[in-house]
PDB file of C-alpha atoms in Angstrom:
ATOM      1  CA  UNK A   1     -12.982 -12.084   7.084  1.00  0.00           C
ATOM      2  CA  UNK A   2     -12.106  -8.612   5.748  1.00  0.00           C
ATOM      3  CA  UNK A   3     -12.187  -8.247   1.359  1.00  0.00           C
ATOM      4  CA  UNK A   4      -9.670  -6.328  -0.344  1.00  0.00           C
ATOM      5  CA  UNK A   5      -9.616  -4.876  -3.872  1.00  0.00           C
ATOM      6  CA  UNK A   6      -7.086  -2.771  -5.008  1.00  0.00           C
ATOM      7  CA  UNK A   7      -7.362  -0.684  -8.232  1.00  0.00           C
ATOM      8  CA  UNK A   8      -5.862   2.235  -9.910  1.00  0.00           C
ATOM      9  CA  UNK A   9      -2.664   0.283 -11.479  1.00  0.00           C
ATOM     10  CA  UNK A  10      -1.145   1.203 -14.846  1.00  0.00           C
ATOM     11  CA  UNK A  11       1.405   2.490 -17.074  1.00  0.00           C
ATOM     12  CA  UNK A  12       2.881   5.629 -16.201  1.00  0.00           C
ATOM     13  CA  UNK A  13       5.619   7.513 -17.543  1.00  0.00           C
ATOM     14  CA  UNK A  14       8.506   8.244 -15.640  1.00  0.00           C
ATOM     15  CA  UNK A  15       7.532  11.335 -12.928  1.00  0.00           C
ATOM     16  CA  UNK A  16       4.068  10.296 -13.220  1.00  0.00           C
ATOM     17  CA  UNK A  17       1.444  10.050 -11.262  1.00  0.00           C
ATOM     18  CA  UNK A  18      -0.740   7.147 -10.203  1.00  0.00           C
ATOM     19  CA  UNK A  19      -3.562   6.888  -6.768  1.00  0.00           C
ATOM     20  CA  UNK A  20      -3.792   3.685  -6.219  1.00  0.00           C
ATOM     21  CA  UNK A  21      -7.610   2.647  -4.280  1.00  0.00           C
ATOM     22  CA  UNK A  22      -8.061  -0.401  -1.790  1.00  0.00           C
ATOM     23  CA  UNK A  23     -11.866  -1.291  -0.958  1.00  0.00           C
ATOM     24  CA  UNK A  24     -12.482  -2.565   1.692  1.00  0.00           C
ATOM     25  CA  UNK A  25     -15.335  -4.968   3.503  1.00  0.00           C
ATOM     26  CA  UNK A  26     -14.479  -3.228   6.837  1.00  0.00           C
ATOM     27  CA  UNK A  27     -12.090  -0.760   8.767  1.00  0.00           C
ATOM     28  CA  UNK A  28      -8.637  -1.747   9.854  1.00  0.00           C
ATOM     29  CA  UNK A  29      -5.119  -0.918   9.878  1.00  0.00           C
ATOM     30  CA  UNK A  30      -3.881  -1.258   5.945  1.00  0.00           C
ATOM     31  CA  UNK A  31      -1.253  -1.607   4.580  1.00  0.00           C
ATOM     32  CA  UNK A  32       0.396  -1.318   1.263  1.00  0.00           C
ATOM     33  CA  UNK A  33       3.087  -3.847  -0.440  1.00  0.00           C
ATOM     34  CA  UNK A  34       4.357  -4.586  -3.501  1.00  0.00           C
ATOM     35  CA  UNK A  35       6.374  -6.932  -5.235  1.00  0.00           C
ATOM     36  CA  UNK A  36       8.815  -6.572  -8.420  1.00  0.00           C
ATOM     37  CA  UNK A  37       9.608  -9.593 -10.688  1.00  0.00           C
ATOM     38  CA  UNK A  38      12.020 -12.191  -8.879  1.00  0.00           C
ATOM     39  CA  UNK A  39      11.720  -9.904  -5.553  1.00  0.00           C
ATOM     40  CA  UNK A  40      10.634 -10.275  -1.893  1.00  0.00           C
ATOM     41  CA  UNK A  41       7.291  -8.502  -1.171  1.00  0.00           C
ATOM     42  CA  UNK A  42       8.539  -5.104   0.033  1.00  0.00           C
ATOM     43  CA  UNK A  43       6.771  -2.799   2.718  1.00  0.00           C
ATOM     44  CA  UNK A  44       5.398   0.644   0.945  1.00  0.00           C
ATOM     45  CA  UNK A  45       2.919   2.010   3.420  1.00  0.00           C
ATOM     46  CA  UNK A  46       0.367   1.475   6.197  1.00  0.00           C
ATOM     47  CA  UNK A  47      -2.055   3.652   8.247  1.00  0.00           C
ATOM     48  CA  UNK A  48      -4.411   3.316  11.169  1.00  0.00           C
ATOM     49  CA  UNK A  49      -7.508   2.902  11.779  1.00  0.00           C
ATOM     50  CA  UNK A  50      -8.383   6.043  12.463  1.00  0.00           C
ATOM     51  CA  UNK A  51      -6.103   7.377   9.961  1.00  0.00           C
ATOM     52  CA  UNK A  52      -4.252   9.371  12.433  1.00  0.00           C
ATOM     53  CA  UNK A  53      -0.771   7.641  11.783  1.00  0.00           C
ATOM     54  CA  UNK A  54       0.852   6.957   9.008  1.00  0.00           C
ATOM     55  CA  UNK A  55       3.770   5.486   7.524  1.00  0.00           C
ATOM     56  CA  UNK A  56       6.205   4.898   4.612  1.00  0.00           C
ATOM     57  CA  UNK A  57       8.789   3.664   3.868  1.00  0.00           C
ATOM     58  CA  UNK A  58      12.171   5.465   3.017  1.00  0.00           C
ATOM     59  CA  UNK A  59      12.643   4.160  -0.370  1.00  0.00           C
ATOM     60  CA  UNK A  60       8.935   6.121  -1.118  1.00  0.00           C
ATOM     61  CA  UNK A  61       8.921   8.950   1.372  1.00  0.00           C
ATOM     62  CA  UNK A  62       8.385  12.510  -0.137  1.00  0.00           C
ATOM     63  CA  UNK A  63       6.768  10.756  -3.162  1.00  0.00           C
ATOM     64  CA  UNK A  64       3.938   8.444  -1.938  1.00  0.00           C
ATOM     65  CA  UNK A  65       1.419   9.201   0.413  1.00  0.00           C
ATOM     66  CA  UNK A  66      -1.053   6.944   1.739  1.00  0.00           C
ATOM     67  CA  UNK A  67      -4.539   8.168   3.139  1.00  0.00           C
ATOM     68  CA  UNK A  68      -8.434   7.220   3.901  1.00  0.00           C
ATOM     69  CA  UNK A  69     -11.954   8.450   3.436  1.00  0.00           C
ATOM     70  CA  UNK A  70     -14.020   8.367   6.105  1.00  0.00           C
ATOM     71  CA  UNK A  71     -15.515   4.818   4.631  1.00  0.00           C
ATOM     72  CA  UNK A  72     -13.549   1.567   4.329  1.00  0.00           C
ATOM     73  CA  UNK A  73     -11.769   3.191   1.591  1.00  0.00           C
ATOM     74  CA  UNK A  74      -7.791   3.507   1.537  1.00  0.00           C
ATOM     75  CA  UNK A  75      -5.547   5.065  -0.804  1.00  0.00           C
ATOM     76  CA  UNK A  76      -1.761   5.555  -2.320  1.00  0.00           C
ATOM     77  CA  UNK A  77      -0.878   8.733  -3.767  1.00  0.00           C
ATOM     78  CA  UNK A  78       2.204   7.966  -5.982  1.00  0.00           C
ATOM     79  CA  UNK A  79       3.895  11.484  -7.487  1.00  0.00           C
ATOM     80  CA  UNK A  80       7.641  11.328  -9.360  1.00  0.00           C
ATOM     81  CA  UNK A  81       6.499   7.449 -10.235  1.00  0.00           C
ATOM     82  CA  UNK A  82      10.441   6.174 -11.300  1.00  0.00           C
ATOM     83  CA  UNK A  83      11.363   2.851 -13.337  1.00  0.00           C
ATOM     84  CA  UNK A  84      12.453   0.745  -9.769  1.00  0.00           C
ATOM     85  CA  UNK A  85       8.410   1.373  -8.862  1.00  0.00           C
ATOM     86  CA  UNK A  86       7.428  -0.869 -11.003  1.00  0.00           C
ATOM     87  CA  UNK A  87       5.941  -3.748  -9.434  1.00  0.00           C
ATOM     88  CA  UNK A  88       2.025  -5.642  -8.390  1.00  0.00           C
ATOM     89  CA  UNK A  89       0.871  -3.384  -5.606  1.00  0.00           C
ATOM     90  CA  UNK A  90      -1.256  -5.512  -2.719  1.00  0.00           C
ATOM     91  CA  UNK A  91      -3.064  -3.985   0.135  1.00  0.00           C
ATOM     92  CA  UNK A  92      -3.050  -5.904   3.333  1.00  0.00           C
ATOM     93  CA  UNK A  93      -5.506  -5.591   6.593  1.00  0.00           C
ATOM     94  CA  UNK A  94      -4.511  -6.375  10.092  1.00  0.00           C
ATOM     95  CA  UNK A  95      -6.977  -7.518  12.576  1.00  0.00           C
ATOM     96  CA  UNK A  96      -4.260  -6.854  15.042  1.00  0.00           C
ATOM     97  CA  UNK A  97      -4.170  -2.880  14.790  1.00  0.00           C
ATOM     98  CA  UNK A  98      -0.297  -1.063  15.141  1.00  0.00           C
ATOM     99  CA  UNK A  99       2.640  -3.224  16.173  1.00  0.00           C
ATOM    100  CA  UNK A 100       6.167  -2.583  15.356  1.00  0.00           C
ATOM    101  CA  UNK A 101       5.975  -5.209  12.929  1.00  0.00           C
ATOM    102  CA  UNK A 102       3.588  -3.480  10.245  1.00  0.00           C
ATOM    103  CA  UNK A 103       6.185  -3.851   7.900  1.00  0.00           C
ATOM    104  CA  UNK A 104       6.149  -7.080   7.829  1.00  0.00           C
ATOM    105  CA  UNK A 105       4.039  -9.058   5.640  1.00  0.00           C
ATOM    106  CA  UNK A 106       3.070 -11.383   8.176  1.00  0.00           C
ATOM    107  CA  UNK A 107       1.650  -8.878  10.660  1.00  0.00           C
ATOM    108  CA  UNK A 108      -1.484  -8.929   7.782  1.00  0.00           C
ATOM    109  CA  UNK A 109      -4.360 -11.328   8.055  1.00  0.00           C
ATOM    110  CA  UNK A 110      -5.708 -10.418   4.578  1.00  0.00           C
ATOM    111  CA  UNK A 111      -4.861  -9.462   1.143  1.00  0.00           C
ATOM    112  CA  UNK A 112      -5.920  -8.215  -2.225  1.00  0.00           C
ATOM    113  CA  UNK A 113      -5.208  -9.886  -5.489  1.00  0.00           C
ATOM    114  CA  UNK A 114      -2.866  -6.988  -6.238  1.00  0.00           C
ATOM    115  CA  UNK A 115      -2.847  -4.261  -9.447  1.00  0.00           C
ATOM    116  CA  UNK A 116       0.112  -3.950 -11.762  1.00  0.00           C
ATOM    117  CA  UNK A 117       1.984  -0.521 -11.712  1.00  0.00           C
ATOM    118  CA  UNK A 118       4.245   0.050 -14.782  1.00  0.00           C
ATOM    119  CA  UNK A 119       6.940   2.830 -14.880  1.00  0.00           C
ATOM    120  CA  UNK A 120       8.425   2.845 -18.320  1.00  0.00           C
ATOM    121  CA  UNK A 121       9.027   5.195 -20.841  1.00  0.00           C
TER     122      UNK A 121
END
């Protein structure tokens, strides 16, 4: 069974600037999700295992960038933060590595409880 903990969330100004952090128990493909009020859990990021792929989504691209250390450690750069970001922010592991399903919530085995990212003037 693979932990998660996310942290890093907050209120941030519009074209702010949050990294989000994701620790986990072991090394796996991550992904990263969030969900707004009243909304499905949306598809934000994800990366390998060796940290040699990565991808976003188009909603995020040119403003988000997700990343590791060389430790169980994965991250989510967030630069020109806008209101419509708002939203809890979960990273996901997969014991299952790359499929064309990562964006998918239900390609994850595991989860985090999530950290709260405000955008709000």
């Amino acid at each position: 069974q693979i932990q998660l903990a996310e942290s890093g969330g907050g209120l941030v100004q519009p074209g702010g600037s949050l990294r989000l952090s994701c620790a986990a128990s072991e090394r796996s493909f991550v992904g990263w999700f969030r969900q707004a009020p009243g909304k499905e859990r949306e598809f934000v990021a994800a990366i390998t295992f060796k940290g040699a792929n990565k991808y976003h989504a188009s909603s995020v691209r040119g403003r988000f960038t997700i990343s590791r250390d060389t430790g169980t450690t994965v991250y989510l750069r967030m630069n020109n933060l806008k209101p419509e970001d708002t939203g809890v922010y979960y990273c996901a592991a997969s014991t299952n590595g790359y499929a064309a399903t990562y964006s998918y919530p239900t390609h994850y085995d595991y989860w985090g409880q999530g950290t709260q990212v405000t955008v709000s003037s």
